[in-house]
Amino acid sequence: MEAATDEPDVDELMEQFHDYLSKKQLKSTRQRDIIARRFFSTGGHLSIEELLVLAREENPRIGYATVYRTLKLLTECGLAAQRRFGEGQAIYETAGDTEHHDHLICIECDFVLEFANDEIERLQDQVARSFGFNLVRHKLELYGLCPKARGIKGGSCPREEDEARGDRVGLT
Amino acid sequence: MEAATDEPDVDELMEQFHDYLSKKQLKSTRQRDIIARRFFSTGGHLSIEELLVLAREENPRIGYATVYRTLKLLTECGLAAQRRFGEGQAIYETAGDTEHHDHLICIECDFVLEFANDEIERLQDQVARSFGFNLVRHKLELYGLCPKARGIKGGSCPREEDEARGDRVGLT
DNA sequence: CTAACTGCAAACATTTTGCAACCTC
DNA sequence: GAGGTTGCAAAATGTTTGCAGTTAG
């Protein structure tokens, strides 16, 4: 039950991506590398559009479709996962072989915090089994008010200080 | 931890809906009544399109927009809730003041089972508090293989027998 | 009667796809 | 060089909105 740290080894993830590409006889291209690296570097929680903006810092000619297609590849090989927190467009997050995590989302400032709790995971498995299901994956999102949104002094709803990067906002 | 029964008192829900409408000085119309009643009767888990089909059984001239607008009203007054299980279009479910429930979804046949587990709820609250959050609501979806999908004899993945109505398919 | 509602079609927003030019392997 | 890739623009989805005609209160 602690916040997962979220700056995994980008190079290793890139390597996994390249492995996947060559296994599938697909090609590593400049665009894919830029997109994937930027994506991994943020630790995830990016919309297509946000990622496009980042990628274009490096190569302004990159188009929407390439970002979509690259994220689809990353999703296929398990290095990214698509999410839909609220309305509008999808959010992608890194989903490397690292441990699973769930989300705690502030409904005031949209700050997204990741956490993992083994006890909950265990119970989920138990519930699924009790219905005869074989649990494959799950999605848990907790929505509430973060300390700052509740007006607690010293509370650290990181919207202002952290918006630029690091832990990411999910909805914008 | 038992499957929630899911055919609430439709008339009462209709009444709540009408109360909301008159409170807001909005009007009860034939279309709204048809849509709302059909929606409540299924127990939820309907896409706009599925609901439109049902509504048109009763009045073929009902249009998309009216269904969207009616579901928005139902959402505003807390009688419906929008969900996005996977891709594509949103699914709406009844969300009366009745107890909360989570979802267990078969990734093979898309069957959706509802359940509630107090222990999990309690832990969620605890996690949120540990981060200084005030939990408002949450979303838990378990994805796995139902008994039938796993090939267990006597398993009851209700896709075939129940597709028509009753517990509803979430993704189609 | 008046203000809200409906159905249609057009507008929007997001994601996917077809294709000619262009790179990797 | 061949076959996958790119960027563009067009198409496909899913949802929202403007408007003229209709209806509930």
CSV table of N, CA and C in Angstrom, one decimal, chain A residues 2-130:
chain,number,residue,atom,x,y,z
A,2,GLU,N,1.7,1.4,-1.0
A,2,GLU,CA,2.5,2.6,-1.0
A,2,GLU,C,2.5,3.1,-2.5
A,3,ALA,N,2.7,4.4,-2.6
A,3,ALA,CA,2.7,4.9,-3.9
A,3,ALA,C,3.8,4.3,-4.8
A,4,ALA,N,3.4,3.8,-5.9
A,4,ALA,CA,4.4,3.2,-6.8
A,4,ALA,C,5.3,4.3,-7.4
A,5,THR,N,6.6,4.0,-7.4
A,5,THR,CA,7.5,5.0,-8.0
A,5,THR,C,7.3,4.8,-9.5
A,6,ASP,N,7.6,5.9,-10.2
A,6,ASP,CA,7.1,5.8,-11.6
A,6,ASP,C,8.0,6.4,-12.6
A,7,GLU,N,9.3,6.1,-12.5
A,7,GLU,CA,10.2,6.4,-13.6
A,7,GLU,C,11.0,5.2,-13.9
A,8,PRO,N,10.4,4.2,-14.5
A,8,PRO,CA,11.1,3.0,-14.7
A,8,PRO,C,12.2,3.1,-15.7
A,9,ASP,N,12.9,2.1,-15.9
A,9,ASP,CA,14.1,2.1,-16.7
A,9,ASP,C,13.7,2.2,-18.2
A,10,VAL,N,13.8,3.5,-18.7
A,10,VAL,CA,13.4,3.7,-20.0
A,10,VAL,C,14.1,2.9,-21.1
A,11,ASP,N,15.4,2.8,-20.9
A,11,ASP,CA,16.2,2.0,-21.8
A,11,ASP,C,15.8,0.6,-21.9
A,12,GLU,N,15.5,0.1,-20.7
A,12,GLU,CA,15.0,-1.3,-20.8
A,12,GLU,C,13.7,-1.5,-21.5
A,13,LEU,N,12.8,-0.5,-21.2
A,13,LEU,CA,11.5,-0.6,-21.9
A,13,LEU,C,11.7,-0.5,-23.4
A,14,MET,N,12.6,0.4,-23.8
A,14,MET,CA,12.9,0.6,-25.2
A,14,MET,C,13.4,-0.7,-25.8
A,15,GLU,N,14.2,-1.4,-25.1
A,15,GLU,CA,14.8,-2.7,-25.5
A,15,GLU,C,13.6,-3.7,-25.7
A,16,GLN,N,12.7,-3.7,-24.7
A,16,GLN,CA,11.6,-4.7,-24.9
A,16,GLN,C,10.8,-4.4,-26.1
A,17,PHE,N,10.6,-3.1,-26.3
A,17,PHE,CA,9.9,-2.7,-27.5
A,17,PHE,C,10.6,-3.1,-28.8
A,18,HIS,N,11.9,-2.9,-28.8
A,18,HIS,CA,12.6,-3.3,-30.0
A,18,HIS,C,12.6,-4.8,-30.2
A,19,ASP,N,12.7,-5.5,-29.1
A,19,ASP,CA,12.6,-7.0,-29.2
A,19,ASP,C,11.3,-7.4,-29.8
A,20,TYR,N,10.2,-6.8,-29.4
A,20,TYR,CA,8.9,-7.1,-29.9
A,20,TYR,C,8.8,-6.8,-31.4
A,21,LEU,N,9.3,-5.7,-31.8
A,21,LEU,CA,9.3,-5.3,-33.2
A,21,LEU,C,10.0,-6.3,-34.0
A,22,SER,N,11.3,-6.7,-33.6
A,22,SER,CA,12.0,-7.6,-34.5
A,22,SER,C,11.4,-9.0,-34.5
A,23,LYS,N,10.8,-9.4,-33.3
A,23,LYS,CA,10.2,-10.7,-33.3
A,23,LYS,C,9.0,-10.7,-34.3
A,24,LYS,N,8.4,-9.6,-34.4
A,24,LYS,CA,7.2,-9.5,-35.3
A,24,LYS,C,7.6,-9.1,-36.7
A,25,GLN,N,8.9,-9.0,-37.0
A,25,GLN,CA,9.4,-8.5,-38.2
A,25,GLN,C,8.9,-7.1,-38.6
A,26,LEU,N,8.8,-6.3,-37.6
A,26,LEU,CA,8.4,-4.9,-37.8
A,26,LEU,C,9.7,-4.1,-37.7
A,27,LYS,N,9.6,-2.9,-38.0
A,27,LYS,CA,10.8,-2.1,-38.1
A,27,LYS,C,10.9,-1.0,-37.0
A,28,SER,N,12.1,-0.8,-36.6
A,28,SER,CA,12.3,0.3,-35.7
A,28,SER,C,12.5,1.6,-36.5
A,29,THR,N,11.7,2.6,-36.2
A,29,THR,CA,11.9,3.8,-37.0
A,29,THR,C,12.2,5.0,-36.1
A,30,ARG,N,12.6,6.1,-36.6
A,30,ARG,CA,12.9,7.2,-35.8
A,30,ARG,C,11.7,7.7,-35.1
A,31,GLN,N,10.5,7.7,-35.8
A,31,GLN,CA,9.3,8.2,-35.2
A,31,GLN,C,8.9,7.3,-34.0
A,32,ARG,N,8.9,6.0,-34.3
A,32,ARG,CA,8.5,5.1,-33.2
A,32,ARG,C,9.4,5.2,-32.0
A,33,ASP,N,10.7,5.4,-32.2
A,33,ASP,CA,11.6,5.6,-31.1
A,33,ASP,C,11.3,6.8,-30.3
A,34,ILE,N,11.1,7.9,-31.0
A,34,ILE,CA,10.8,9.1,-30.3
A,34,ILE,C,9.5,9.0,-29.5
A,35,ILE,N,8.5,8.5,-30.1
A,35,ILE,CA,7.2,8.4,-29.4
A,35,ILE,C,7.3,7.4,-28.2
A,36,ALA,N,7.9,6.3,-28.4
A,36,ALA,CA,8.0,5.3,-27.3
A,36,ALA,C,8.8,5.9,-26.2
A,37,ARG,N,9.9,6.5,-26.5
A,37,ARG,CA,10.8,7.0,-25.5
A,37,ARG,C,10.1,8.1,-24.7
A,38,ARG,N,9.5,9.0,-25.4
A,38,ARG,CA,8.8,10.1,-24.7
A,38,ARG,C,7.7,9.5,-23.8
A,39,PHE,N,7.0,8.5,-24.3
A,39,PHE,CA,6.0,7.9,-23.6
A,39,PHE,C,6.5,7.2,-22.3
A,40,PHE,N,7.5,6.4,-22.4
A,40,PHE,CA,8.1,5.8,-21.3
A,40,PHE,C,8.6,6.8,-20.2
A,41,SER,N,9.2,7.9,-20.8
A,41,SER,CA,9.9,8.8,-19.9
A,41,SER,C,8.9,9.5,-19.0
A,42,THR,N,7.7,9.7,-19.5
A,42,THR,CA,6.7,10.4,-18.6
A,42,THR,C,6.1,9.5,-17.6
A,43,GLY,N,6.3,8.2,-17.7
A,43,GLY,CA,5.7,7.3,-16.8
A,43,GLY,C,4.3,7.0,-17.1
A,44,GLY,N,3.8,7.5,-18.2
A,44,GLY,CA,2.4,7.2,-18.6
A,44,GLY,C,1.4,8.2,-18.3
A,45,HIS,N,0.2,7.9,-18.4
A,45,HIS,CA,-0.9,8.9,-18.1
A,45,HIS,C,-0.9,10.0,-19.1
A,46,LEU,N,-0.8,9.6,-20.4
A,46,LEU,CA,-0.8,10.6,-21.4
A,46,LEU,C,-1.9,10.3,-22.4
A,47,SER,N,-2.5,11.4,-22.9
A,47,SER,CA,-3.5,11.2,-24.0
A,47,SER,C,-2.7,11.2,-25.3
A,48,ILE,N,-3.3,10.8,-26.4
A,48,ILE,CA,-2.6,10.8,-27.7
A,48,ILE,C,-2.1,12.2,-28.0
A,49,GLU,N,-3.0,13.1,-27.7
A,49,GLU,CA,-2.6,14.5,-28.1
A,49,GLU,C,-1.4,15.0,-27.3
A,50,GLU,N,-1.4,14.7,-26.0
A,50,GLU,CA,-0.3,15.2,-25.2
A,50,GLU,C,1.0,14.5,-25.7
A,51,LEU,N,0.9,13.2,-26.0
A,51,LEU,CA,2.1,12.6,-26.5
A,51,LEU,C,2.5,13.1,-27.8
A,52,LEU,N,1.6,13.4,-28.7
A,52,LEU,CA,1.9,14.0,-30.0
A,52,LEU,C,2.7,15.3,-29.8
A,53,VAL,N,2.2,16.1,-28.9
A,53,VAL,CA,2.9,17.4,-28.6
A,53,VAL,C,4.4,17.1,-28.2
A,54,LEU,N,4.5,16.2,-27.3
A,54,LEU,CA,5.9,15.9,-26.8
A,54,LEU,C,6.7,15.4,-27.9
A,55,ALA,N,6.2,14.5,-28.7
A,55,ALA,CA,6.9,13.9,-29.8
A,55,ALA,C,7.3,15.0,-30.8
A,56,ARG,N,6.4,15.9,-31.0
A,56,ARG,CA,6.7,16.9,-32.0
A,56,ARG,C,7.8,17.9,-31.6
A,57,GLU,N,8.1,18.0,-30.3
A,57,GLU,CA,9.2,18.8,-29.8
A,57,GLU,C,10.5,18.3,-30.4
A,58,GLU,N,10.5,17.0,-30.7
A,58,GLU,CA,11.7,16.4,-31.2
A,58,GLU,C,11.6,16.3,-32.8
A,59,ASN,N,10.4,16.1,-33.3
A,59,ASN,CA,10.3,16.0,-34.7
A,59,ASN,C,8.9,16.5,-35.1
A,60,PRO,N,8.8,17.7,-35.5
A,60,PRO,CA,7.5,18.4,-35.7
A,60,PRO,C,6.7,17.8,-36.8
A,61,ARG,N,7.3,16.9,-37.6
A,61,ARG,CA,6.5,16.4,-38.7
A,61,ARG,C,5.7,15.1,-38.3
A,62,ILE,N,5.9,14.6,-37.1
A,62,ILE,CA,5.2,13.4,-36.7
A,62,ILE,C,3.7,13.7,-36.7
A,63,GLY,N,2.9,12.7,-37.2
A,63,GLY,CA,1.5,12.9,-37.3
A,63,GLY,C,0.7,12.1,-36.3
A,64,TYR,N,-0.6,12.5,-36.2
A,64,TYR,CA,-1.5,11.8,-35.3
A,64,TYR,C,-1.4,10.3,-35.5
A,65,ALA,N,-1.6,9.9,-36.7
A,65,ALA,CA,-1.8,8.5,-37.0
A,65,ALA,C,-0.6,7.7,-36.5
A,66,THR,N,0.6,8.2,-36.6
A,66,THR,CA,1.7,7.5,-36.2
A,66,THR,C,1.7,7.3,-34.7
A,67,VAL,N,1.3,8.3,-33.9
A,67,VAL,CA,1.2,8.1,-32.5
A,67,VAL,C,0.1,7.1,-32.2
A,68,TYR,N,-1.0,7.1,-32.8
A,68,TYR,CA,-2.0,6.1,-32.6
A,68,TYR,C,-1.5,4.7,-32.9
A,69,ARG,N,-0.8,4.6,-34.0
A,69,ARG,CA,-0.3,3.3,-34.4
A,69,ARG,C,0.8,2.8,-33.5
A,70,THR,N,1.6,3.7,-33.0
A,70,THR,CA,2.7,3.3,-32.1
A,70,THR,C,2.1,2.9,-30.8
A,71,LEU,N,1.2,3.6,-30.3
A,71,LEU,CA,0.6,3.2,-29.0
A,71,LEU,C,-0.2,1.9,-29.1
A,72,LYS,N,-0.7,1.6,-30.3
A,72,LYS,CA,-1.4,0.3,-30.5
A,72,LYS,C,-0.3,-0.8,-30.4
A,73,LEU,N,0.8,-0.5,-31.0
A,73,LEU,CA,1.9,-1.5,-30.9
A,73,LEU,C,2.3,-1.7,-29.5
A,74,LEU,N,2.5,-0.6,-28.8
A,74,LEU,CA,3.0,-0.7,-27.4
A,74,LEU,C,1.9,-1.5,-26.6
A,75,THR,N,0.7,-1.3,-26.9
A,75,THR,CA,-0.4,-2.0,-26.2
A,75,THR,C,-0.3,-3.5,-26.5
A,76,GLU,N,-0.1,-3.8,-27.7
A,76,GLU,CA,0.0,-5.2,-28.1
A,76,GLU,C,1.1,-5.9,-27.4
A,77,CYS,N,2.2,-5.3,-27.2
A,77,CYS,CA,3.3,-6.0,-26.6
A,77,CYS,C,3.3,-5.8,-25.1
A,78,GLY,N,2.2,-5.2,-24.5
A,78,GLY,CA,2.0,-5.1,-23.1
A,78,GLY,C,2.8,-4.0,-22.4
A,79,LEU,N,3.4,-3.1,-23.2
A,79,LEU,CA,4.1,-2.0,-22.6
A,79,LEU,C,3.3,-0.8,-22.3
A,80,ALA,N,2.1,-0.8,-22.9
A,80,ALA,CA,1.2,0.3,-22.6
A,80,ALA,C,-0.2,-0.2,-22.4
A,81,ALA,N,-1.1,0.5,-21.8
A,81,ALA,CA,-2.4,0.1,-21.6
A,81,ALA,C,-3.3,1.3,-21.8
A,82,GLN,N,-4.5,1.0,-22.4
A,82,GLN,CA,-5.4,2.1,-22.6
A,82,GLN,C,-6.4,2.2,-21.5
A,83,ARG,N,-6.7,3.5,-21.1
A,83,ARG,CA,-7.7,3.7,-20.1
A,83,ARG,C,-8.6,4.8,-20.5
A,84,ARG,N,-9.8,4.7,-19.8
A,84,ARG,CA,-10.7,5.8,-20.0
A,84,ARG,C,-11.2,6.3,-18.7
A,85,PHE,N,-10.6,7.3,-18.1
A,85,PHE,CA,-11.0,7.7,-16.8
A,85,PHE,C,-12.4,8.3,-16.9
A,86,GLY,N,-12.5,9.3,-17.7
A,86,GLY,CA,-13.8,10.0,-17.7
A,86,GLY,C,-14.4,10.0,-19.1
A,87,GLU,N,-14.6,11.2,-19.6
A,87,GLU,CA,-15.1,11.3,-20.9
A,87,GLU,C,-14.0,11.4,-21.9
A,88,GLY,N,-14.4,11.8,-23.1
A,88,GLY,CA,-13.4,12.2,-24.1
A,88,GLY,C,-12.4,11.2,-24.4
A,89,GLN,N,-11.2,11.6,-24.7
A,89,GLN,CA,-10.3,10.7,-25.2
A,89,GLN,C,-9.6,9.8,-24.2
A,90,ALA,N,-9.0,8.7,-24.8
A,90,ALA,CA,-8.4,7.7,-24.0
A,90,ALA,C,-7.1,8.2,-23.4
A,91,ILE,N,-6.7,7.6,-22.3
A,91,ILE,CA,-5.4,7.9,-21.7
A,91,ILE,C,-4.6,6.6,-21.8
A,92,TYR,N,-3.3,6.8,-22.1
A,92,TYR,CA,-2.4,5.6,-22.1
A,92,TYR,C,-1.5,5.6,-20.9
A,93,GLU,N,-1.2,4.5,-20.4
A,93,GLU,CA,-0.2,4.5,-19.3
A,93,GLU,C,0.8,3.3,-19.6
A,94,THR,N,1.9,3.5,-19.0
A,94,THR,CA,2.9,2.4,-19.1
A,94,THR,C,2.4,1.2,-18.3
A,95,ALA,N,2.7,0.1,-18.8
A,95,ALA,CA,2.2,-1.1,-18.2
A,95,ALA,C,3.2,-2.2,-18.3
A,96,GLY,N,4.5,-1.9,-18.0
A,96,GLY,CA,5.6,-2.8,-18.2
A,96,GLY,C,5.3,-4.0,-17.2
A,97,ASP,N,6.3,-4.9,-17.3
A,97,ASP,CA,6.1,-6.1,-16.5
A,97,ASP,C,6.2,-5.8,-15.0
A,98,THR,N,6.4,-4.5,-14.7
A,98,THR,CA,6.4,-4.1,-13.3
A,98,THR,C,5.1,-4.4,-12.7
A,99,GLU,N,5.1,-4.3,-11.4
A,99,GLU,CA,3.8,-4.7,-10.7
A,99,GLU,C,2.6,-3.8,-11.1
A,100,HIS,N,1.5,-4.4,-10.9
A,100,HIS,CA,0.2,-3.8,-11.2
A,100,HIS,C,0.0,-2.7,-10.2
A,101,HIS,N,-0.7,-1.7,-10.6
A,101,HIS,CA,-1.2,-0.7,-9.7
A,101,HIS,C,-2.6,-0.2,-10.0
A,102,ASP,N,-3.2,0.4,-9.0
A,102,ASP,CA,-4.5,1.0,-9.2
A,102,ASP,C,-4.4,2.5,-9.1
A,103,HIS,N,-5.6,3.2,-9.3
A,103,HIS,CA,-5.5,4.6,-9.3
A,103,HIS,C,-6.4,5.3,-8.3
A,104,LEU,N,-5.9,6.3,-7.8
A,104,LEU,CA,-6.6,7.2,-6.8
A,104,LEU,C,-6.7,8.5,-7.5
A,105,ILE,N,-7.9,9.0,-7.8
A,105,ILE,CA,-8.1,10.2,-8.6
A,105,ILE,C,-8.8,11.3,-7.8
A,106,CYS,N,-8.3,12.4,-7.8
A,106,CYS,CA,-8.9,13.6,-7.2
A,106,CYS,C,-10.0,14.2,-8.1
A,107,ILE,N,-11.2,14.2,-7.7
A,107,ILE,CA,-12.3,14.7,-8.6
A,107,ILE,C,-12.3,16.2,-8.6
A,108,GLU,N,-11.5,16.9,-7.8
A,108,GLU,CA,-11.4,18.3,-7.9
A,108,GLU,C,-10.4,18.7,-8.8
A,109,CYS,N,-9.2,18.2,-8.7
A,109,CYS,CA,-8.1,18.7,-9.5
A,109,CYS,C,-7.6,17.6,-10.5
A,110,ASP,N,-8.2,16.5,-10.5
A,110,ASP,CA,-7.8,15.5,-11.5
A,110,ASP,C,-6.5,14.9,-11.3
A,111,PHE,N,-5.9,15.1,-10.2
A,111,PHE,CA,-4.6,14.5,-10.0
A,111,PHE,C,-4.7,13.0,-9.8
A,112,VAL,N,-3.8,12.3,-10.4
A,112,VAL,CA,-3.9,10.8,-10.4
A,112,VAL,C,-2.7,10.2,-9.6
A,113,LEU,N,-3.0,9.5,-8.6
A,113,LEU,CA,-2.0,8.8,-7.8
A,113,LEU,C,-2.1,7.3,-8.0
A,114,GLU,N,-1.0,6.7,-8.1
A,114,GLU,CA,-1.0,5.2,-8.3
A,114,GLU,C,-0.7,4.5,-7.0
A,115,PHE,N,-1.3,3.4,-6.8
A,115,PHE,CA,-1.0,2.7,-5.6
A,115,PHE,C,-1.2,1.2,-5.8
A,116,ALA,N,-0.7,0.4,-4.9
A,116,ALA,CA,-1.0,-1.1,-5.0
A,116,ALA,C,-1.3,-1.6,-3.7
A,117,ASN,N,-2.2,-2.5,-3.6
A,117,ASN,CA,-2.6,-3.0,-2.3
A,117,ASN,C,-2.9,-4.5,-2.4
A,118,ASP,N,-2.0,-5.3,-1.9
A,118,ASP,CA,-2.0,-6.7,-2.0
A,118,ASP,C,-3.3,-7.3,-1.5
A,119,GLU,N,-3.7,-6.8,-0.4
A,119,GLU,CA,-4.9,-7.3,0.3
A,119,GLU,C,-6.1,-7.2,-0.6
A,120,ILE,N,-6.3,-6.1,-1.3
A,120,ILE,CA,-7.4,-5.9,-2.2
A,120,ILE,C,-7.3,-6.8,-3.4
A,121,GLU,N,-6.0,-7.0,-3.9
A,121,GLU,CA,-5.8,-7.9,-5.0
A,121,GLU,C,-6.3,-9.3,-4.6
A,122,ARG,N,-5.9,-9.7,-3.4
A,122,ARG,CA,-6.2,-11.0,-2.9
A,122,ARG,C,-7.7,-11.2,-2.9
A,123,LEU,N,-8.4,-10.2,-2.3
A,123,LEU,CA,-9.9,-10.3,-2.2
A,123,LEU,C,-10.5,-10.4,-3.6
A,124,GLN,N,-10.0,-9.6,-4.5
A,124,GLN,CA,-10.5,-9.6,-5.9
A,124,GLN,C,-10.5,-11.0,-6.4
A,125,ASP,N,-9.3,-11.6,-6.3
A,125,ASP,CA,-9.2,-13.0,-6.8
A,125,ASP,C,-10.2,-13.9,-6.1
A,126,GLN,N,-10.3,-13.7,-4.8
A,126,GLN,CA,-11.3,-14.6,-4.1
A,126,GLN,C,-12.7,-14.4,-4.6
A,127,VAL,N,-13.1,-13.2,-4.8
A,127,VAL,CA,-14.4,-12.9,-5.3
A,127,VAL,C,-14.6,-13.6,-6.7
A,128,ALA,N,-13.7,-13.4,-7.6
A,128,ALA,CA,-13.8,-13.9,-8.9
A,128,ALA,C,-13.9,-15.5,-8.8
A,129,ARG,N,-13.0,-16.1,-8.0
A,129,ARG,CA,-13.1,-17.5,-7.9
A,129,ARG,C,-14.5,-18.0,-7.3
A,130,SER,N,-15.0,-17.2,-6.4
A,130,SER,CA,-16.3,-17.6,-5.8
A,130,SER,C,-17.4,-17.6,-6.9
